[in-house]
Every structure is written in structure tokens, then in C-alpha cells.
Coordinates of C-alpha atoms in Angstrom, one line a residue:
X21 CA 0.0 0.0 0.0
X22 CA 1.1 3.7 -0.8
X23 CA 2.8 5.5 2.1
X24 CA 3.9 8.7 3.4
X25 CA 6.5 9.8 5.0
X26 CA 8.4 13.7 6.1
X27 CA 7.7 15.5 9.1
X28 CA 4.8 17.5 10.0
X29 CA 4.0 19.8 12.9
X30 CA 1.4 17.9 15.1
X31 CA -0.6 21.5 14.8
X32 CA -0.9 20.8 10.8
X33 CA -1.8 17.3 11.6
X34 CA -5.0 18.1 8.8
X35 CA -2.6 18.6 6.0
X36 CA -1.5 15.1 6.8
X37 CA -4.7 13.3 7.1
X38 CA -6.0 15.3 3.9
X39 CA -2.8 14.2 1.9
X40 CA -2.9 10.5 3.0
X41 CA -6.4 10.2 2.6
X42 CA -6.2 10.8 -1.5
X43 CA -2.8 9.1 -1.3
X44 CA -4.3 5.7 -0.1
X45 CA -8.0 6.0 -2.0
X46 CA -5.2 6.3 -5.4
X47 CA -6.8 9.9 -6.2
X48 CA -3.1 11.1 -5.4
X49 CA -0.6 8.4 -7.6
X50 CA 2.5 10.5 -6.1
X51 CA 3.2 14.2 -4.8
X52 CA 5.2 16.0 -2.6
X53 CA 3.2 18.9 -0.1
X54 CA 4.6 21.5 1.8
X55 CA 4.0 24.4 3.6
X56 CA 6.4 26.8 5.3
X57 CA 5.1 29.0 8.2
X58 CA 7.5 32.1 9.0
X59 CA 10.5 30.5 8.0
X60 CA 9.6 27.0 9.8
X61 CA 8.7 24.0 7.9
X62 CA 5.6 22.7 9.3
X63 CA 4.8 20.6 6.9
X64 CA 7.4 18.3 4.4
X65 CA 5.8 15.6 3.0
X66 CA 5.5 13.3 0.4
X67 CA 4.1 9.8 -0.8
X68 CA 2.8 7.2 -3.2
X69 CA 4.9 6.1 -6.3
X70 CA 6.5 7.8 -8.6
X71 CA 5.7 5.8 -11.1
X72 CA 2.4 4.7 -13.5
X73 CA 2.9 0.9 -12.5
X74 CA 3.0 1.8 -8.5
X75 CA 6.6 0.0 -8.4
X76 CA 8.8 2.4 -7.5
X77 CA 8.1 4.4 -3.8
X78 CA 8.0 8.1 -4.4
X79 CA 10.6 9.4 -2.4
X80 CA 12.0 12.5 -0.2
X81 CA 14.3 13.4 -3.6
X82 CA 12.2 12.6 -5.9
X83 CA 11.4 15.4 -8.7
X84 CA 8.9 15.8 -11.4
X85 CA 8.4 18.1 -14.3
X86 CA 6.0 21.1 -12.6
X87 CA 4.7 22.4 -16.2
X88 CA 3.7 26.4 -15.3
X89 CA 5.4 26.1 -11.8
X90 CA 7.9 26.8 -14.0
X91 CA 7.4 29.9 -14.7
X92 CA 7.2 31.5 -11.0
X93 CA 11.1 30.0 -11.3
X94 CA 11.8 32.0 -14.4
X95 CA 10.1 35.3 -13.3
X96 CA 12.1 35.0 -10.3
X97 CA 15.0 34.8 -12.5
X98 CA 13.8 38.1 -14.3
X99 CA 13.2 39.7 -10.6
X100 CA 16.7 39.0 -9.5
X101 CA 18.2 40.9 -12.0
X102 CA 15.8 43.7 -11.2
X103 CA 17.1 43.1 -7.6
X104 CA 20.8 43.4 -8.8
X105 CA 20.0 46.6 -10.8
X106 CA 20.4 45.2 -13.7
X107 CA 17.4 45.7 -15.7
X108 CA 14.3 47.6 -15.0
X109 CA 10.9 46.0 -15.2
X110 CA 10.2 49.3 -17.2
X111 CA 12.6 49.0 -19.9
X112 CA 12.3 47.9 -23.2
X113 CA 12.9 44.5 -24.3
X114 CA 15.0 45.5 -27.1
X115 CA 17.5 47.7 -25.2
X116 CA 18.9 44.1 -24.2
X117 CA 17.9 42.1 -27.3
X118 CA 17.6 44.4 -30.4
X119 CA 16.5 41.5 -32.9
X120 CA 12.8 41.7 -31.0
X121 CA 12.2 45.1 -31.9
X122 CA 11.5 43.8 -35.5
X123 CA 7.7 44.2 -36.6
X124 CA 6.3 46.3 -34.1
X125 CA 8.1 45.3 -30.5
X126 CA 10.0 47.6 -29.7
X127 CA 8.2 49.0 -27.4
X128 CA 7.4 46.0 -25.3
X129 CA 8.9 46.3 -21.9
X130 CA 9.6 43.5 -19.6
X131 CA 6.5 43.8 -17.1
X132 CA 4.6 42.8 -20.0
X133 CA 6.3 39.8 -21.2
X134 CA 6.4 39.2 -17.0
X135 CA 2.0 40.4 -16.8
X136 CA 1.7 37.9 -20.2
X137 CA 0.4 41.1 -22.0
X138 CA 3.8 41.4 -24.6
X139 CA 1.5 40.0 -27.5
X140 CA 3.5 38.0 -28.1
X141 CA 2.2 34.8 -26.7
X142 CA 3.1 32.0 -29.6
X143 CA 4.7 31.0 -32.4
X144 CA 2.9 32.1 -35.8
X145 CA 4.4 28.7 -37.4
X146 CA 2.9 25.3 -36.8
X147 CA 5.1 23.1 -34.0
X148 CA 5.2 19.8 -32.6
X149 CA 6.3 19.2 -29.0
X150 CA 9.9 18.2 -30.6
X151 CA 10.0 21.4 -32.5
X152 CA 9.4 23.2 -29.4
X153 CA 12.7 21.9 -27.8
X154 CA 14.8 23.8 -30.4
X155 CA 15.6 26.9 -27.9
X156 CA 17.6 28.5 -30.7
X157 CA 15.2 28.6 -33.3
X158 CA 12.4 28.7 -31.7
X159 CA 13.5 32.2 -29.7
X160 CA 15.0 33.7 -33.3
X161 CA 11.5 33.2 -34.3
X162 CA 9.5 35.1 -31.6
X163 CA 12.1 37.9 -32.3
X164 CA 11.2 38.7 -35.9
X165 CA 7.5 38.1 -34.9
X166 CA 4.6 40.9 -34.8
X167 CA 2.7 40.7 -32.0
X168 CA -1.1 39.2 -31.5
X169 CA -2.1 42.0 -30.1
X170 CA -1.3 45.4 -29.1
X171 CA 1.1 45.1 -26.2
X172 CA -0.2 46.1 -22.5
X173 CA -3.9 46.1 -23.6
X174 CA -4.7 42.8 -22.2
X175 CA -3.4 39.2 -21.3
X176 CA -3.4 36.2 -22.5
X177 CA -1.6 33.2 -21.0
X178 CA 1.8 33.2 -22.5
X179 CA 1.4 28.9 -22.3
X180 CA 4.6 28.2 -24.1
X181 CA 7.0 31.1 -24.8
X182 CA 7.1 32.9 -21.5
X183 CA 10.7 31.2 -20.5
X184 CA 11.9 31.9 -24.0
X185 CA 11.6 35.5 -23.7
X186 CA 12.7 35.3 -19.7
X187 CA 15.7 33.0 -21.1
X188 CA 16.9 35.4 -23.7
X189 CA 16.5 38.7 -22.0
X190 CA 18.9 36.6 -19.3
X191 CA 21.0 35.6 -21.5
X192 CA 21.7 38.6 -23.0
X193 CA 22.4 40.4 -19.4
X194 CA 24.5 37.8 -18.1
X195 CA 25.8 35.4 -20.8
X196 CA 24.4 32.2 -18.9
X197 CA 21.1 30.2 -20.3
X198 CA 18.2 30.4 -18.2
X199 CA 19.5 27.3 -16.8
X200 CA 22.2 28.7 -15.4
X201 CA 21.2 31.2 -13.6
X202 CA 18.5 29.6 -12.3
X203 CA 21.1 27.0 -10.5
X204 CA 23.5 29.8 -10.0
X205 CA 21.5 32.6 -8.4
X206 CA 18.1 30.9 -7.1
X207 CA 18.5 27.3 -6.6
X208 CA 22.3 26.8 -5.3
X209 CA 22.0 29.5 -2.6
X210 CA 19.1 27.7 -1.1
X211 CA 19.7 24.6 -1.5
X212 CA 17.0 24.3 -3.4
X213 CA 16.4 21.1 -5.3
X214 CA 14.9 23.2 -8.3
X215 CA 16.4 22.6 -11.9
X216 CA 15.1 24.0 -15.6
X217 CA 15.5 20.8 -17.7
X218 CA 16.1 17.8 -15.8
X219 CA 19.7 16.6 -15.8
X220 CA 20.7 12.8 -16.5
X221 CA 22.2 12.5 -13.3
X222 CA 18.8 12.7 -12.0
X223 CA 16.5 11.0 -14.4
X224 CA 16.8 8.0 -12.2
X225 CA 14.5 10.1 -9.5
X226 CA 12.4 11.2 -11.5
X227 CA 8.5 10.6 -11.3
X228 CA 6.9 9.4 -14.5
X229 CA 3.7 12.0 -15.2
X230 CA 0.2 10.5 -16.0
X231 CA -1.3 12.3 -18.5
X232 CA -4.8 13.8 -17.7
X233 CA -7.7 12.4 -19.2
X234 CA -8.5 14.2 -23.2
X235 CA -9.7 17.6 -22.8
X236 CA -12.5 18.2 -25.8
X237 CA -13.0 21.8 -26.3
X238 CA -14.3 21.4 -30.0
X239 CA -13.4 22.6 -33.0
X240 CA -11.8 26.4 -33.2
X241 CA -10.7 28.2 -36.1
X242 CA -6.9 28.2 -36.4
X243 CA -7.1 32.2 -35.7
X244 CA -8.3 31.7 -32.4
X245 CA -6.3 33.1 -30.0
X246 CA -6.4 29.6 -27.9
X247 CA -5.0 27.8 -31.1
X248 CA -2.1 30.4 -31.7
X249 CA -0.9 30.4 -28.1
X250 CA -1.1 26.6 -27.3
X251 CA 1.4 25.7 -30.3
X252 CA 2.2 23.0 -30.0
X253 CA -0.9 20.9 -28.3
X254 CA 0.7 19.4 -25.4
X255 CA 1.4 15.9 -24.9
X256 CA 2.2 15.2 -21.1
X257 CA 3.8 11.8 -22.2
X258 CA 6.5 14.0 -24.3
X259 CA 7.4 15.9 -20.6
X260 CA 9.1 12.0 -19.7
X261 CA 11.2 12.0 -22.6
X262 CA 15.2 12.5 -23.3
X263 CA 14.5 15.5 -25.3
X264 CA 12.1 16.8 -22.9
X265 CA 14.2 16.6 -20.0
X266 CA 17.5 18.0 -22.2
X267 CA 16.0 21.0 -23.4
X268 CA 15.4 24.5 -21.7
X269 CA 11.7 25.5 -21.2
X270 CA 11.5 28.0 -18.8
X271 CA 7.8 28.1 -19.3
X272 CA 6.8 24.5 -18.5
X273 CA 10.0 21.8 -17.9
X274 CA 10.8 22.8 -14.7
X275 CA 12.2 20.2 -12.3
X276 CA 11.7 19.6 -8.5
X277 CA 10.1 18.9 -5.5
X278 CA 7.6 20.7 -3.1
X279 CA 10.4 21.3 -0.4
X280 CA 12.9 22.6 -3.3
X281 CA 10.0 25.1 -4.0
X282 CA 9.1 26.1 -0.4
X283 CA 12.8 26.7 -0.1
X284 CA 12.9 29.3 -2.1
X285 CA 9.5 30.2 -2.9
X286 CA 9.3 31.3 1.4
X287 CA 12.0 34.5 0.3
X288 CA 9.5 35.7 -1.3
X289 CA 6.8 35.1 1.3
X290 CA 9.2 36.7 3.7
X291 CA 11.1 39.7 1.8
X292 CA 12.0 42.2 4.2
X293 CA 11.1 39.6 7.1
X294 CA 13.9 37.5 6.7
X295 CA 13.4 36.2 2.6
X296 CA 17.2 36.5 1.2
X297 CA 16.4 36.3 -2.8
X298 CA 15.0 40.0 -3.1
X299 CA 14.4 43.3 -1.5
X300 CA 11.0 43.9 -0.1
X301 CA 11.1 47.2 -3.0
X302 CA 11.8 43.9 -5.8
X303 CA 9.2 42.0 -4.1
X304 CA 6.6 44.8 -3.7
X305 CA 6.8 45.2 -7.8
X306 CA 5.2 41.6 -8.1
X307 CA 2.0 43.5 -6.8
X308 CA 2.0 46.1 -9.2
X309 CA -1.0 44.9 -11.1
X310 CA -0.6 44.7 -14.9
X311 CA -4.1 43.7 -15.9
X312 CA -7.4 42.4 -15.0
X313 CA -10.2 40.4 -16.1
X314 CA -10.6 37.9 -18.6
X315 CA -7.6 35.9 -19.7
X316 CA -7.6 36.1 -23.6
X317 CA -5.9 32.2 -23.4
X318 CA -8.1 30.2 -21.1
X319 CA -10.9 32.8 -20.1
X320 CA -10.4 32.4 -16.6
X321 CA -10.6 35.9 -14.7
X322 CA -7.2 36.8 -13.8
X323 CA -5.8 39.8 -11.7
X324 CA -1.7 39.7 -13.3
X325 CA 1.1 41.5 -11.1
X326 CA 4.8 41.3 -12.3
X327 CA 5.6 37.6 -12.8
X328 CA 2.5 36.0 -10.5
X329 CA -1.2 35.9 -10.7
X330 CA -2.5 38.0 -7.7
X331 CA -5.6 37.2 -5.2
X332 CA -8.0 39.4 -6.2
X333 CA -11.6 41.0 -4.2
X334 CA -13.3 38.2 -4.9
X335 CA -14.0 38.7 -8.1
X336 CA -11.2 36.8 -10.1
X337 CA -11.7 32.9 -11.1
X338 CA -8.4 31.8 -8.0
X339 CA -10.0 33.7 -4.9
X340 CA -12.4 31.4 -3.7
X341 CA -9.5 29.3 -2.9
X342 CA -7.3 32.0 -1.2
X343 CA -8.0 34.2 1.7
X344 CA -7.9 38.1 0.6
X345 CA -4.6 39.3 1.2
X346 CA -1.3 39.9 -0.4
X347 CA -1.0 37.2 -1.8
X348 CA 0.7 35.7 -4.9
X349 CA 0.7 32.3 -6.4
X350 CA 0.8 30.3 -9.9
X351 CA 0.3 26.7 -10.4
X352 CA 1.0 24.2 -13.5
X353 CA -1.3 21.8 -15.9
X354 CA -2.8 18.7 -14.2
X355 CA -2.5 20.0 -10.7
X356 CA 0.6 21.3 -8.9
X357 CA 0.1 24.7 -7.4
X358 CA 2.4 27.0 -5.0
X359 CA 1.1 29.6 -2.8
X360 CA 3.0 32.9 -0.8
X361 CA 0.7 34.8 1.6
X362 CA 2.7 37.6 2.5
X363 CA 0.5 38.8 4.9
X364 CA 0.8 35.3 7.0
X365 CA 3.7 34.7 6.5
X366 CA 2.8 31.0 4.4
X367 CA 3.9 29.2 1.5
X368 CA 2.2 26.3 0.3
X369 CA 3.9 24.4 -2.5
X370 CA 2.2 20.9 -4.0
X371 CA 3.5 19.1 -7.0
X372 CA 2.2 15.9 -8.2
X373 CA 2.4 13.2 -10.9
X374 CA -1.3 12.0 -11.8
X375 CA -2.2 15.2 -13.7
X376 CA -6.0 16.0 -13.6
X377 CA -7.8 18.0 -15.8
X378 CA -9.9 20.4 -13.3
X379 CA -9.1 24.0 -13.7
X380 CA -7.9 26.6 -12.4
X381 CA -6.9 24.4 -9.2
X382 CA -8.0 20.7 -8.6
X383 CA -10.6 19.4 -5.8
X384 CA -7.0 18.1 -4.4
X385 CA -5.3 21.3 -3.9
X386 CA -8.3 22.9 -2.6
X387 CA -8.7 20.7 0.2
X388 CA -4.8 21.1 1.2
X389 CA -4.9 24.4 0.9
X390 CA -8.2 24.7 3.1
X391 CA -6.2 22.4 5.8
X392 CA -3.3 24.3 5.7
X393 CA -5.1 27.7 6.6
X394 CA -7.1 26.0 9.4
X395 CA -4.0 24.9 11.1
X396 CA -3.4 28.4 11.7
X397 CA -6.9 29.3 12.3
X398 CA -7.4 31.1 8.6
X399 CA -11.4 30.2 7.3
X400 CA -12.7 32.3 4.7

């Protein structure tokens, strides 16, 4: 039978029973949960298998691709060089990488490829999922691109490219990939078992993804935004692949564990209380709200800051699940979901490997995150 193990503070005893429930019933196949209260972890667990056949134990190190997780990685990236005074989230995407000015870019600044309001949001030329891998190409492409739409006028999930423009712009600054940095400047310093791609060494402990059931949203004409920005279609079985795991894409093939993302996810959570990775300033831009209201990608009603999604009054399509606050948070396809209440001082990270397809957070995460703010007397 499936088992859990980590540590938990016998006051977030809820979070355990929660967790182990859907780990035993099989909702959960395996998943790593855990929340950090003012610095402390509370709660570090993980169980089930990390594999489709249920052989192989999930274990403390064992990592899994996060999909969009990713990209609360990459803006970080982006926000530590506006921490180190080395670009402004006001400055223009060209003054670091000239080629994007080309056909009406160039005055796209980074909070809007950070708010996914650039335009830019896909790839006019039909991809597969190994087209996609070809970093090179792929970014030389989105630079002589015109936009979808005029830039800072609305958002519209940036599904694919979002680490492509990230990676580039960082590139350009610094002269590392994406990659990096990320290990360099965000994970290393932490300790934070966090990785863009997925390196051989580590394939051995890494979980196999179950891909969600179909999702049938009928037929769209191929100028629908929805078609141009999720180019390619995803196939979750490609995310297990050599090529997959080799390649850099910062939007989506993120590697790790819920305790590698509490680990550094909490500086955030606790800038200017203790949070090491930015300055409260850096930290107070991700509020700095970009856009709201309908998402032009996946129509959900989404309040964008600088690199997150933001808890909104109640009236976007994530605050039923959040308490209001300051609070910032993004999750990834088939269920994995991280959390930073400023205001409480929590961070709630989840990854799994049996992706669902209930949107914008599972029935899962929902009941975690419920038992997590209970435990410290939180009910909205």
C-alpha cells in the first residue's frame, strides 16, 4: 500500500490526514506537499509512487516536471536581476535584445512579457512538441514576430514562450542560459532542489507523469487566440522524454520537488522579514497589477502583477480558494500549485504526478490548501 513519509508539525496534523487520505484511496498516484510557516517547515511531506505501474516508492528526492510552476522560477529569474540593478521591469525588451524590436516590438517592456500582456504569446508557425525543444530557433523566431495584439492592452496566458523571452533577456544580461542562472542565483544558494530541464544525473529520481484524461473543447478556427498560443498541443507523455528533460523551457520543464519550492519560494513570502532572494522594493513590484479580467488564453478571470497571478476581491476565477490578502501564487497543468501569503507569513507548494484536468486548481489542492489555513486558524 502507498505510504507517506516527512515530518509534519502535530498542529498541521489536517494537511497530513487530507494528503494521505487521496494518497491511499489512489486519487493522489505520487506528490510532494509542503508548507512553510514564517521560515519554519511545518509541513514536508511526500508519498505514493513515482511511477504509473505503482513499483517504484515516491521518495524524499524525488522530482517531477512542474509544467507552469515553472514559470514562477523564471520570473524569479527576471526579478533578481531587477534586484541586482540590472534591468528595470520598465525597460524595453529591445535595449537588451535588439532583434525583438523587428515588426512592431520595440516598445514591449519587460512587465509585459512578466503580466503575459507582450502579444507575443506563440509561435505564428505550426510546431510539434519536438520542434518546441529547439531553444535556438524557436527564440529567433518570436524575435522577428509581430505581435497578436497590441502590447499592455490585455493578457493572454503566455502557455509556451514565457521562459523563451525570460531566457533570452537573461542571457543577454549575463551570458548564462536560463538554466544557469536559475542553478547559480536561485537554486544553489538555497539549497533548493529546483532545476530547468532535468539533468541525466537525476532522471533515475524522477517521477513518470500521468497524462490527464483528453480535454475536448471542439473545434476552433486556427485564428483563435487559444490555437495560436497553445502551439504546440501538449502531450504530457513528451514531458518523460530525453528530449524533454535535455531541453530548456523555462515556461513549463521545470524540475523539483515541493520542499525545493518552499525553499525558495518562502524568500518571497518573507522579503523584508527575513526572505534572502529580493528586497522587499523587488518583491513589492510583483504586486503592481498589470491587468485584470478575462484571460484572452483560457478565459479564466485573472488579476496579473509582475511575474504572478494576484488574489484578487473576490471577483477573479483563484479567490475562492485563497484568503484576501497579499498574496501571490501560480500553479502548472494537471494540478501542482504553489502559494506565498505575505500577509501570513505561508507558503504552500504541492507538485504531483497524476495530472488532472480540473481547472484553475484541482478538488485536491483545494482541500490542502483549506487544511493548511485552518492549522493556523485562517477560514474564509
Amino acid at each position: 500500500m502507498a505510504q507517506v513519509g516527512g515530518y509534519i508539525d502535530p498542529k498541521f496534523q489536517g494537511v497530513r490526514d487530507a494528503f494521505e487520505k487521496h494518497i491511499k484511496s489512489a486519487e493522489e498516484n505520487g506528490a510532494s506537499l509542503s508548507v512553510n510557516l514564517d521560515g519554519q517547515d511545518v509541513v514536508s511531506i511526500y508519498g505514493g509512487y513515482a511511477d504509473a505501474a505503482r513499483t517504484q516508492p515516491w521518495k524524499e528526492n524525488t522530482i517531477v516536471n512542474m509544467f507552469s510552476c515553472t514559470k514562477i522560477v523564471s520570473a524569479l529569474a527576471m526579478l533578481k536581476l531587477v534586484d541586482q540593478g540590472r534591468v528595470s521591469v520598465n525597460d524595453k525588451v529591445a535595449k537588451y535584445w535588439p532583434e525583438f524590436a523587428a515588426n512592431g516590438k520595440e516598445n514591449i517592456e519587460i512587465r509585459h512579457i512578466l503580466s503575459h500582456s507582450s502579444g507575443v504569446a506563440g509561435w505564428e508557425t505550426p510546431l510539434t512538441m519536438e520542434g518546441l525543444v529547439d531553444l535556438k530557433q524557436r527564440t529567433e523566431e518570436l524575435a522577428k514576430q509581430a505581435p497578436f495584439w497590441e502590447p499592455g492592452t490585455m493578457s493572454a496566458y503566455h502557455c509556451w514562450v514565457y521562459g523563451h523571452l525570460i531566457g533570452e533577456v537573461v542571457r543577454r544580461v549575463t551570458g548564462s542560459s536560463l538554466t544557469e542562472f536559475v542553478a547559480k542565483e536561485l537554486a544553489e544558494p538555497f539549497g533548493a532542489d529546483i532545476q530547468i530541464g532535468c539533468k541525466e544525473e537525476d532522471w533515475g529520481r524522477t517521477a513518470e507523469l500521468t497524462p490527464p484524461p483528453a480535454l475536448n473543447v471542439g473545434p476552433m478556427p486556427p485564428d483563435a487566440m487559444p490555437v495560436k498560443i497553445l502551439n504546440p498541443y501538449p502531450d504530457a507523455l513528451f514531458a518523460n522524454s530525453p528530449a524533454w528533460r535535455r531541453a530548456e523551457i523555462g515556461a513549463a520543464n521545470g524540475h523539483g520537488n515541493a520542499q525545493g519550492c518552499a525553499r525558495l519560494f518562502s524568500n518571497v513570502t518573507l522579503a523584508g522579514n527575513g526572505g534572502k532572494l529580493l528586497s522587499k522594493s523587488t518583491v513589492d513590484t510583483i504586486f503592481q497589477e498589470q491587468t485584470r479580467g478575462a484571460d484572452g488564453f483560457n478565459g479564466l478571470n485573472i488579476r496579473w502583477g509582475i511575474g504572478l497571478g494576484l488574489r484578487g476581491d473576490g471577483e477573479t476565477s483563484l479567490d475562492e480558494f485563497l484568503p484576501p490578502g497579499r498574496v501571490c501564487f501560480w500553479g502548472g497543468w494537471g494540478g501542482s500549485l504553489c502559494v506565498m501569503d505575505l500577509d501570513r507569513k505561508i507558503t504552500i507548494c504541492y507538485v504531483m504526478n497524476k495530472m488532472r484536468l480540473e481547472a484553475p486548481v484541482t478538488p485536491l489542492v483545494k482541500e490542502y490548501i483549506k487544511a493548511a489555513y485552518k492549522s493556523i486558524g485562517v477560514e474564509w
